[in-house]
Amino acid sequence: MDNKFYVKTNGERNIWSTAAEENMTTAASSSHSQPPQIQSSKFHQPENHIHINNGFSSGAFDLQTLESSFRGLSFADSSVRQNGNPILPAPQYNQVFNSGDGYLFPPSSSYHHCELKDLQRFNQNQQRLSYQNDCVNRSYVYDTNGGGNGMLNNGFLNGVPCASRNSVSDYYTNSFGYGVNNSWRSNEGCTYNQNQAASSMENGRGSFVLIATDRVWSKELEKTIFEGTKETIDMIFDGLIVGICELMVDPFGNDVVKLLIGKCSSEQITMIVDVVTRHISKFVNICFNPIGTLAIQVLLTSIHERANNQIPRIMDAISSVALQLTRNTNAKYVILACFRMFTSSQCRRLLEVVSQHCYQIAIDQNGCCLLQQCFDKERVPNHEIRQRLISEVIEHALKLCLNCHGNYVVQYVVELDNQHETDLLVNKLLRNYAHLARNKYGSHVVQKLLKLRGIDSKLIVVDLLRGIDTLLLDPFGNYVIQTAWFVSKEDVRQMLRYYIERNIRLMRCNKFGNKILEKLNI
């Protein structure tokens, strides 16, 4: 390090030397008690510059002169290291102010604050980069090349920069030979050789999970699985099976697992079922995950196509937690996939669980959506499963009509346009239509039934007349009466008109009654 400290200006002159010289002169003149021999000492500095040795002045000056020299050093030295970290270069100034007491100050009073913030930010960045490099060196120490030419070279990774942005990607570039470019941001310069990748992967079999969770190399691993031979697939499977549950919920590993399941044999699918269902809590968490549920559905498809002997095992696991799965927005699709792919005998236990808890499922926000999807012929082509669930809904129709979610399930049954099921539902609700019409949610079901062309609306209207006096003034019942008026024939309208005229005085004093009179022009 150069022992001379300068601050360059437009004139390229040493202003610190001049300022320091003036400072020493001022200090010498102001110290009346100082002996004359001090100024003629052999340690006196030359006039053209100030010598610094290890950050200290070599001259035997008084305290003010030393402090002035240190003050100049703190602003002028761009090479001094503090705590092992270089200090950022000081800003350039064209002027240096002398306070009159031998101290030198920069023109801006906020300089100290700015310099301190820059220094702290620089030191933090250096520590972070050093920590990252240390983590890389400690975590991935493999000698894959043999002969001592391993990953470490004097404490640093070969081919990996100190401030690596993606240590996993950089490591596998060297270890598995997928590419020659250390940049994780692009695949430019990367070459792909399946045989080379397969042979080099054998040396890092325990690290397949790390490869699958990497943004860049997971794509290369997918390519290897897609184009690989059975030996390559088996080797990759052995490396991933230990972390299959974690990979199913990983944003990058999920795609690798789904592609691998499609290439697995029946024996390997059996092993996946063993690992996934070993801890039922982990299985539930995978189903709850938005990407994990997709992996489970792919597994169900593979079981249906290539491993039918595993259907009872996976169905037992799903049936044991079916009530939890039906109430989750992601896991409900696992139940739907079982009803879609498997026969009624294969998913008999699951169907029993859903049927026994049909009411609890229907009054749940996600459960009511699941039941509506199960009623769809395209989603669940098995007629026996659909008929069983519809029968359970009709059985609990009265309670479901009064629920904020359950009423949608009943309405969906009505919209199926099955005459037999509709007749069963209408008869199930008889002698309760007036009660339902006064309910916010039940009134929607009654209006839906009145608008159906396949049923006799007179049956419902006659039942409504049991409570017509209260319905004419009810905030929800008045809409049911209006609907009954427009869908009924003339003989039924005459019955309604009689009850309306009998209560017309009360209706004129009520805002809901007035709505009926205005709508019917009475």
Coordinates of C-alpha atoms in Angstrom, one line a residue:
M1 CA 0.0 0.0 0.0
D2 CA 1.3 3.4 -0.9
N3 CA 2.3 5.4 2.1
K4 CA 1.3 8.7 0.4
F5 CA -2.3 9.8 0.6
Y6 CA -3.7 12.2 -2.0
V7 CA -7.1 13.6 -3.0
K8 CA -7.2 14.4 -6.7
T9 CA -8.9 17.6 -7.8
N10 CA -9.3 19.4 -11.1
G11 CA -5.8 20.8 -10.7
E12 CA -4.3 17.4 -9.7
R13 CA -2.6 18.9 -6.7
N14 CA -2.0 17.5 -3.3
I15 CA -4.3 19.6 -1.2
W16 CA -3.8 17.3 1.9
S17 CA -0.1 18.0 1.9
T18 CA -0.7 21.7 1.8
A19 CA -3.4 21.6 4.4
A20 CA -1.3 19.3 6.7
E21 CA 1.6 21.7 6.4
E22 CA -0.5 24.7 7.4
N23 CA -1.9 22.6 10.2
M24 CA 1.5 21.8 11.6
T25 CA 2.6 25.5 11.3
T26 CA -0.6 26.6 13.2
A27 CA -0.1 24.0 15.9
A28 CA 3.6 24.9 16.4
S29 CA 2.8 28.7 16.7
S30 CA -0.1 28.1 19.1
S31 CA 1.9 25.9 21.5
H32 CA 4.0 28.5 23.4
S33 CA 5.2 26.0 26.0
Q34 CA 6.6 23.6 23.4
P35 CA 10.5 23.4 23.5
P36 CA 12.3 24.7 20.4
Q37 CA 14.1 21.5 19.8
I38 CA 10.9 19.7 18.9
Q39 CA 10.6 21.7 15.7
S40 CA 14.2 20.8 14.6
S41 CA 13.8 17.2 15.5
K42 CA 15.0 14.6 13.0
F43 CA 11.4 13.3 12.9
H44 CA 10.2 16.6 11.4
Q45 CA 8.3 16.0 8.2
P46 CA 9.5 17.3 4.8
E47 CA 7.5 20.2 3.5
N48 CA 6.2 18.5 0.4
H49 CA 4.2 15.6 2.0
I50 CA 3.4 13.7 5.2
H51 CA 4.8 10.2 5.7
I52 CA 2.5 7.6 7.3
N53 CA 3.7 4.3 8.7
N54 CA 1.0 1.7 9.4
G55 CA -1.6 4.4 9.7
F56 CA 0.4 6.6 12.2
S57 CA 2.5 9.7 11.7
S58 CA 6.2 9.2 12.1
G59 CA 6.8 12.8 13.3
A60 CA 6.9 13.6 17.0
F61 CA 4.2 16.2 16.8
D62 CA 1.9 17.3 19.6
L63 CA -1.5 15.8 20.1
Q64 CA -3.3 18.3 17.8
T65 CA -0.9 17.5 15.0
L66 CA -1.4 13.8 15.3
E67 CA -5.2 14.2 15.5
S68 CA -5.1 16.4 12.5
S69 CA -3.1 13.7 10.6
F70 CA -5.6 11.1 11.6
R71 CA -8.4 13.3 10.5
G72 CA -6.8 13.7 7.1
L73 CA -6.2 10.0 6.9
S74 CA -9.9 9.1 7.5
F75 CA -10.9 11.2 4.5
A76 CA -8.0 10.7 2.1
D77 CA -7.0 7.1 2.4
S78 CA -8.9 4.9 -0.1
S79 CA -6.7 1.8 0.6
V80 CA -6.9 1.5 4.4
R81 CA -8.8 -1.6 5.4
Q82 CA -11.1 -1.6 8.4
N83 CA -11.7 -5.0 10.1
G84 CA -10.4 -6.6 7.0
N85 CA -12.8 -4.8 4.6
P86 CA -11.8 -2.0 2.3
I87 CA -13.3 1.4 2.9
L88 CA -15.0 2.9 0.0
P89 CA -13.1 5.8 -1.7
A90 CA -13.9 9.2 -0.3
P91 CA -15.7 11.7 -2.5
Q92 CA -13.6 14.3 -4.3
Y93 CA -13.5 17.8 -3.0
N94 CA -12.0 20.9 -4.4
Q95 CA -11.7 22.6 -1.0
V96 CA -10.6 21.6 2.5
F97 CA -11.7 23.8 5.4
N98 CA -9.5 24.5 8.4
S99 CA -11.4 25.0 11.5
G100 CA -8.8 27.2 13.0
D101 CA -7.7 24.8 15.7
G102 CA -5.7 22.4 13.5
Y103 CA -8.6 20.1 12.4
L104 CA -9.4 19.5 8.8
F105 CA -13.1 19.2 7.7
P106 CA -14.7 18.4 4.4
P107 CA -17.1 21.0 2.9
S108 CA -20.3 18.9 3.7
S109 CA -21.3 18.3 7.3
S110 CA -23.3 15.2 6.1
Y111 CA -20.3 13.5 4.7
H112 CA -19.6 11.4 7.9
H113 CA -23.2 10.0 7.8
C114 CA -23.1 9.1 4.1
E115 CA -19.6 7.5 4.4
L116 CA -20.7 5.5 7.4
K117 CA -23.9 4.2 5.6
D118 CA -21.9 3.3 2.5
L119 CA -19.3 1.5 4.6
Q120 CA -21.9 -0.5 6.5
R121 CA -23.7 -1.5 3.3
F122 CA -20.4 -2.5 1.7
N123 CA -19.3 -4.6 4.8
Q124 CA -22.7 -6.3 5.0
N125 CA -22.5 -7.3 1.3
Q126 CA -19.0 -8.6 1.7
Q127 CA -20.0 -10.7 4.8
R128 CA -23.0 -12.1 3.0
L129 CA -21.0 -13.1 0.0
S130 CA -18.3 -14.7 2.2
Y131 CA -21.0 -16.6 4.1
Q132 CA -22.5 -17.9 0.9
N133 CA -19.1 -19.1 -0.3
D134 CA -18.4 -20.8 3.0
C135 CA -21.8 -22.6 2.9
V136 CA -21.1 -23.8 -0.6
N137 CA -17.6 -25.1 0.4
R138 CA -18.9 -26.9 3.5
S139 CA -22.1 -28.3 1.9
Y140 CA -21.0 -29.8 -1.4
V141 CA -17.6 -31.3 -0.8
Y142 CA -17.4 -34.3 -3.2
D143 CA -14.4 -35.7 -5.0
T144 CA -16.1 -37.0 -8.1
N145 CA -13.1 -36.8 -10.4
G146 CA -10.7 -38.9 -8.4
G147 CA -7.0 -38.4 -7.9
G148 CA -7.5 -35.5 -5.5
N149 CA -9.1 -33.3 -8.2
G150 CA -12.3 -32.9 -6.2
M151 CA -14.6 -30.0 -5.8
L152 CA -12.4 -28.1 -3.4
N153 CA -9.3 -26.3 -4.4
N154 CA -7.5 -24.5 -1.6
G155 CA -10.9 -23.9 0.1
F156 CA -12.8 -22.8 -3.0
L157 CA -15.0 -24.6 -5.4
N158 CA -13.5 -25.2 -8.8
G159 CA -15.4 -23.1 -11.4
V160 CA -17.7 -21.6 -8.8
P161 CA -17.4 -17.9 -8.2
C162 CA -17.2 -16.6 -4.6
A163 CA -20.5 -14.8 -4.9
S164 CA -22.4 -17.6 -6.6
R165 CA -26.1 -16.8 -7.1
N166 CA -27.1 -20.4 -7.5
S167 CA -24.6 -22.7 -5.7
V168 CA -26.6 -25.8 -6.5
S169 CA -26.7 -25.1 -10.2
D170 CA -23.0 -24.2 -10.3
Y171 CA -22.1 -27.3 -8.4
Y172 CA -24.0 -29.7 -10.7
T173 CA -22.6 -28.0 -13.7
N174 CA -19.2 -29.4 -12.6
S175 CA -20.3 -32.6 -11.0
F176 CA -22.7 -34.0 -13.5
G177 CA -21.4 -32.5 -16.7
Y178 CA -24.7 -31.2 -18.0
G179 CA -23.1 -27.9 -19.1
V180 CA -20.0 -25.8 -19.1
N181 CA -21.5 -22.5 -18.2
N182 CA -21.6 -21.4 -14.6
S183 CA -24.4 -18.9 -15.1
W184 CA -27.7 -20.0 -13.7
R185 CA -29.7 -17.3 -15.5
S186 CA -29.5 -18.9 -19.0
N187 CA -28.7 -22.2 -20.6
E188 CA -26.4 -20.6 -23.3
G189 CA -23.3 -22.6 -23.8
C190 CA -24.8 -25.7 -22.2
T191 CA -24.5 -29.1 -23.9
Y192 CA -26.6 -32.1 -23.2
N193 CA -25.4 -35.7 -23.6
Q194 CA -27.6 -38.4 -22.2
N195 CA -24.9 -41.0 -21.7
Q196 CA -22.6 -38.6 -20.1
A197 CA -25.3 -37.3 -17.8
A198 CA -26.3 -40.9 -16.8
S199 CA -22.8 -42.0 -16.0
S200 CA -22.0 -38.9 -14.1
M201 CA -25.3 -39.0 -12.1
E202 CA -24.2 -42.3 -10.7
N203 CA -21.6 -40.6 -8.7
G204 CA -24.1 -38.2 -7.1
R205 CA -27.1 -40.5 -6.6
G206 CA -27.8 -39.1 -3.1
S207 CA -28.1 -35.6 -4.6
F208 CA -30.9 -36.2 -7.0
V209 CA -33.3 -34.5 -4.6
L210 CA -31.3 -31.3 -4.8
I211 CA -31.2 -31.5 -8.6
A212 CA -34.9 -31.9 -8.7
T213 CA -35.5 -28.8 -6.6
D214 CA -33.3 -26.6 -8.6
R215 CA -34.9 -24.3 -11.1
V216 CA -32.5 -24.9 -14.0
W217 CA -31.3 -28.5 -13.5
S218 CA -34.8 -29.9 -12.8
K219 CA -35.6 -29.2 -16.4
E220 CA -32.5 -31.2 -17.5
L221 CA -33.5 -34.0 -15.1
E222 CA -36.9 -34.1 -16.7
K223 CA -35.3 -34.3 -20.1
T224 CA -33.2 -37.2 -18.9
I225 CA -36.3 -39.0 -17.6
F226 CA -38.2 -38.4 -20.8
E227 CA -35.5 -39.7 -23.0
G228 CA -33.7 -42.1 -20.6
T229 CA -33.6 -45.9 -20.8
K230 CA -35.0 -48.2 -18.1
E231 CA -31.6 -48.3 -16.4
T232 CA -31.5 -44.5 -16.2
I233 CA -35.0 -44.4 -14.9
D234 CA -34.3 -46.9 -12.2
M235 CA -31.2 -45.0 -11.1
I236 CA -33.1 -41.7 -10.9
F237 CA -35.9 -43.4 -9.1
D238 CA -33.6 -44.8 -6.4
G239 CA -32.2 -41.3 -5.9
L240 CA -35.6 -39.6 -5.6
I241 CA -37.7 -42.1 -3.7
V242 CA -36.2 -41.1 -0.3
G243 CA -37.6 -37.5 -0.8
I244 CA -40.7 -38.2 -2.8
C245 CA -43.0 -36.6 -0.3
E246 CA -41.0 -33.4 -0.2
L247 CA -40.7 -33.3 -4.0
M248 CA -44.4 -33.6 -4.5
V249 CA -45.0 -30.2 -2.9
D250 CA -41.9 -28.5 -4.4
P251 CA -42.6 -26.1 -7.3
F252 CA -39.8 -27.6 -9.4
G253 CA -39.6 -31.1 -8.0
N254 CA -43.4 -31.6 -8.6
D255 CA -42.9 -31.7 -12.3
V256 CA -40.1 -34.2 -12.0
V257 CA -42.1 -36.5 -9.8
K258 CA -45.1 -36.5 -12.1
L259 CA -43.0 -37.3 -15.1
L260 CA -41.1 -40.0 -13.2
I261 CA -44.4 -41.6 -12.1
G262 CA -45.5 -41.9 -15.7
K263 CA -42.3 -43.9 -16.4
C264 CA -42.3 -46.1 -13.3
S265 CA -43.1 -49.8 -13.3
S266 CA -45.7 -51.4 -11.2
E267 CA -43.1 -52.4 -8.6
Q268 CA -41.9 -48.8 -8.4
I269 CA -45.4 -47.5 -8.1
T270 CA -45.9 -49.9 -5.2
M271 CA -42.8 -48.4 -3.5
I272 CA -44.2 -44.9 -4.0
V273 CA -47.5 -45.9 -2.4
D274 CA -45.6 -47.3 0.5
V275 CA -43.7 -44.1 1.1
V276 CA -46.6 -41.7 0.5
T277 CA -49.1 -43.5 2.8
R278 CA -46.6 -44.4 5.5
H279 CA -47.4 -41.3 7.5
I280 CA -51.0 -40.3 6.9
S281 CA -50.4 -36.7 8.1
K282 CA -47.8 -36.2 5.3
F283 CA -50.3 -37.7 2.8
V284 CA -53.0 -35.2 4.0
N285 CA -50.5 -32.3 3.7
I286 CA -49.6 -33.3 0.1
C287 CA -53.3 -33.4 -0.8
F288 CA -53.9 -30.0 0.7
N289 CA -51.1 -28.5 -1.3
P290 CA -52.1 -26.9 -4.6
I291 CA -49.4 -28.7 -6.6
G292 CA -49.1 -31.8 -4.3
T293 CA -52.7 -32.7 -5.1
L294 CA -51.8 -32.8 -8.8
A295 CA -49.0 -35.3 -8.1
I296 CA -51.4 -37.5 -6.1
Q297 CA -53.9 -37.5 -9.0
V298 CA -51.1 -38.6 -11.4
L299 CA -50.3 -41.4 -9.0
L300 CA -53.9 -42.5 -8.9
T301 CA -53.9 -42.5 -12.7
S302 CA -50.8 -44.7 -12.8
I303 CA -52.3 -47.0 -10.2
H304 CA -55.4 -47.3 -12.3
E305 CA -53.4 -48.1 -15.4
R306 CA -50.5 -50.2 -14.3
A307 CA -50.9 -51.2 -10.6
N308 CA -54.4 -52.3 -9.9
N309 CA -53.3 -54.4 -7.0
Q310 CA -52.5 -51.1 -5.2
I311 CA -56.0 -49.7 -5.5
P312 CA -57.3 -51.1 -2.1
R313 CA -54.3 -49.7 -0.3
I314 CA -54.5 -46.2 -1.7
M315 CA -58.3 -46.2 -1.3
D316 CA -58.0 -47.2 2.4
A317 CA -55.6 -44.3 3.0
I318 CA -57.9 -41.8 1.2
S319 CA -61.1 -43.2 2.9
S320 CA -59.5 -42.8 6.4
V321 CA -59.2 -39.0 5.9
A322 CA -62.0 -38.5 3.4
L323 CA -63.9 -36.1 5.5
Q324 CA -60.8 -33.8 5.8
L325 CA -60.1 -34.0 2.1
T326 CA -63.7 -33.1 1.1
R327 CA -63.4 -29.8 3.0
N328 CA -60.3 -28.6 1.3
T329 CA -60.2 -26.6 -1.9
N330 CA -57.3 -28.7 -3.3
A331 CA -57.8 -32.1 -1.7
K332 CA -61.4 -32.4 -2.9
Y333 CA -60.1 -33.2 -6.4
V334 CA -58.4 -36.3 -5.0
I335 CA -61.9 -37.6 -4.0
L336 CA -63.3 -36.6 -7.4
A337 CA -60.5 -38.4 -9.2
C338 CA -61.3 -41.6 -7.2
F339 CA -65.0 -41.5 -8.2
R340 CA -64.0 -40.8 -11.8
M341 CA -61.5 -43.6 -12.3
F342 CA -62.5 -46.4 -10.0
T343 CA -65.6 -48.6 -10.0
S344 CA -68.2 -48.4 -7.3
S345 CA -66.8 -51.7 -5.8
Q346 CA -63.3 -50.4 -5.7
C347 CA -64.2 -47.2 -4.0
R348 CA -67.0 -48.7 -1.9
R349 CA -65.5 -47.6 1.4
L350 CA -64.9 -44.1 0.2
L351 CA -68.5 -43.8 -1.0
E352 CA -69.8 -45.0 2.3
V353 CA -67.8 -42.4 4.2
V354 CA -69.0 -39.6 1.9
S355 CA -72.6 -40.8 2.0
Q356 CA -72.7 -41.1 5.8
H357 CA -71.4 -37.5 6.1
C358 CA -73.3 -36.1 3.2
Y359 CA -75.0 -33.4 5.2
Q360 CA -71.7 -32.2 6.9
I361 CA -70.0 -32.1 3.5
A362 CA -72.9 -30.3 1.8
I363 CA -72.9 -27.4 4.3
D364 CA -69.2 -26.8 3.8
Q365 CA -68.1 -24.3 1.1
N366 CA -65.7 -26.7 -0.6
G367 CA -67.9 -29.8 0.2
C368 CA -70.9 -28.4 -1.6
C369 CA -68.8 -27.7 -4.7
L370 CA -67.5 -31.3 -4.5
L371 CA -71.0 -32.8 -4.4
Q372 CA -72.1 -30.7 -7.3
Q373 CA -69.2 -31.9 -9.4
C374 CA -69.9 -35.5 -8.4
F375 CA -73.4 -35.1 -9.8
D376 CA -72.0 -34.3 -13.2
K377 CA -72.0 -37.2 -15.7
E378 CA -68.8 -36.1 -17.4
R379 CA -66.9 -35.8 -14.1
V380 CA -68.3 -39.0 -12.5
P381 CA -69.6 -41.3 -15.3
N382 CA -70.4 -44.1 -12.7
H383 CA -74.2 -43.9 -12.4
E384 CA -74.3 -45.9 -9.2
I385 CA -72.0 -43.4 -7.4
R386 CA -74.0 -40.4 -8.6
Q387 CA -77.4 -42.0 -7.7
R388 CA -76.2 -42.8 -4.2
L389 CA -75.0 -39.3 -3.5
I390 CA -78.2 -37.7 -4.9
S391 CA -80.4 -40.0 -2.7
E392 CA -78.5 -38.8 0.3
V393 CA -79.0 -35.1 -0.7
I394 CA -82.7 -35.7 -1.1
E395 CA -82.9 -37.4 2.3
H396 CA -81.4 -34.3 4.0
A397 CA -83.1 -31.8 1.6
L398 CA -85.1 -29.9 4.2
K399 CA -82.1 -29.1 6.4
L400 CA -79.9 -28.3 3.4
C401 CA -82.4 -25.8 2.0
L402 CA -82.0 -23.7 5.1
N403 CA -78.2 -23.6 4.8
C404 CA -76.2 -21.0 3.0
H405 CA -74.1 -23.6 1.1
G406 CA -76.4 -26.6 1.2
N407 CA -79.2 -24.9 -0.7
Y408 CA -77.0 -24.8 -3.8
V409 CA -76.6 -28.6 -3.7
V410 CA -80.4 -29.0 -3.7
Q411 CA -80.8 -26.5 -6.5
Y412 CA -78.2 -28.4 -8.5
V413 CA -80.2 -31.6 -8.1
V414 CA -83.2 -29.7 -9.4
E415 CA -81.2 -28.5 -12.4
L416 CA -80.3 -32.1 -13.4
D417 CA -83.7 -32.3 -15.0
N418 CA -84.3 -35.8 -13.8
Q419 CA -88.1 -36.2 -13.4
H420 CA -87.9 -39.1 -11.0
E421 CA -85.4 -37.3 -8.7
T422 CA -87.3 -34.0 -8.9
D423 CA -90.6 -35.7 -7.9
L424 CA -88.9 -37.2 -4.9
L425 CA -87.5 -33.9 -3.9
V426 CA -90.9 -32.1 -4.3
N427 CA -92.7 -34.7 -2.2
K428 CA -89.9 -34.6 0.4
L429 CA -90.5 -30.9 1.0
L430 CA -94.3 -31.0 1.1
R431 CA -95.9 -29.2 4.1
N432 CA -92.7 -27.2 4.6
Y433 CA -92.9 -24.8 1.6
A434 CA -94.3 -21.9 3.6
H435 CA -91.5 -22.3 6.2
L436 CA -88.9 -22.5 3.4
A437 CA -90.4 -19.4 1.7
R438 CA -89.8 -17.3 4.8
N439 CA -86.1 -18.3 4.8
K440 CA -83.4 -16.4 2.8
Y441 CA -81.9 -19.5 1.4
G442 CA -85.0 -21.7 1.3
S443 CA -86.9 -19.2 -0.7
H444 CA -84.4 -19.7 -3.6
V445 CA -85.1 -23.4 -3.7
V446 CA -88.9 -22.8 -3.7
Q447 CA -88.7 -20.4 -6.5
K448 CA -86.5 -22.8 -8.5
L449 CA -89.1 -25.5 -8.1
L450 CA -91.9 -23.2 -9.1
K451 CA -90.2 -22.4 -12.4
L452 CA -89.8 -26.0 -13.4
R453 CA -92.1 -27.1 -16.2
G454 CA -92.0 -30.8 -15.5
I455 CA -93.9 -30.5 -12.2
D456 CA -97.3 -29.3 -11.2
S457 CA -96.8 -25.9 -9.5
K458 CA -100.3 -26.0 -8.1
L459 CA -99.1 -28.6 -5.6
I460 CA -96.5 -26.1 -4.2
V461 CA -98.9 -23.1 -4.3
V462 CA -101.6 -24.9 -2.4
D463 CA -99.0 -25.7 0.3
L464 CA -97.9 -22.1 0.4
L465 CA -101.5 -21.0 1.1
R466 CA -101.1 -22.4 4.6
G467 CA -99.1 -19.4 5.5
I468 CA -100.1 -16.9 2.9
D469 CA -101.0 -14.1 5.4
T470 CA -97.4 -13.9 6.7
L471 CA -95.8 -14.5 3.3
L472 CA -97.5 -11.4 1.8
L473 CA -95.6 -9.2 4.3
D474 CA -92.4 -11.2 4.5
P475 CA -89.1 -9.8 3.1
F476 CA -88.4 -13.2 1.4
G477 CA -91.8 -14.7 1.1
N478 CA -93.1 -11.8 -1.1
Y479 CA -90.7 -12.9 -3.9
V480 CA -92.1 -16.4 -3.7
I481 CA -95.7 -15.2 -4.0
Q482 CA -94.7 -13.0 -7.1
T483 CA -93.1 -16.1 -8.7
A484 CA -96.1 -18.2 -7.9
W485 CA -98.4 -15.7 -9.5
F486 CA -96.5 -15.6 -12.9
V487 CA -96.0 -19.4 -13.2
S488 CA -99.5 -20.4 -12.2
K489 CA -102.5 -20.9 -14.4
E490 CA -105.7 -18.9 -14.1
D491 CA -107.4 -21.0 -11.6
V492 CA -104.4 -20.8 -9.2
R493 CA -104.2 -17.1 -9.7
Q494 CA -107.8 -16.6 -8.6
M495 CA -106.9 -18.4 -5.4
L496 CA -104.0 -16.0 -4.9
R497 CA -106.0 -12.9 -5.7
Y498 CA -108.6 -13.8 -3.0
Y499 CA -105.9 -13.9 -0.3
I500 CA -104.2 -10.7 -1.6
E501 CA -107.5 -8.7 -1.6
R502 CA -108.3 -10.0 1.9
N503 CA -105.0 -8.6 3.2
I504 CA -104.7 -5.5 0.9
R505 CA -104.9 -2.9 3.7
L506 CA -102.1 -4.5 5.6
M507 CA -100.1 -4.8 2.4
R508 CA -100.4 -1.1 1.6
C509 CA -98.8 -0.3 5.0
N510 CA -95.9 -2.7 4.5
K511 CA -93.1 -2.1 2.0
F512 CA -92.9 -5.8 1.1
G513 CA -96.6 -6.0 0.6
N514 CA -96.5 -2.9 -1.6
K515 CA -93.9 -4.7 -3.8
I516 CA -96.4 -7.4 -4.6
L517 CA -99.2 -4.9 -5.4
E518 CA -96.9 -2.9 -7.7
K519 CA -95.7 -6.0 -9.4
L520 CA -99.1 -7.5 -10.0
N521 CA -100.8 -4.1 -10.8
I522 CA -103.4 -4.6 -8.1

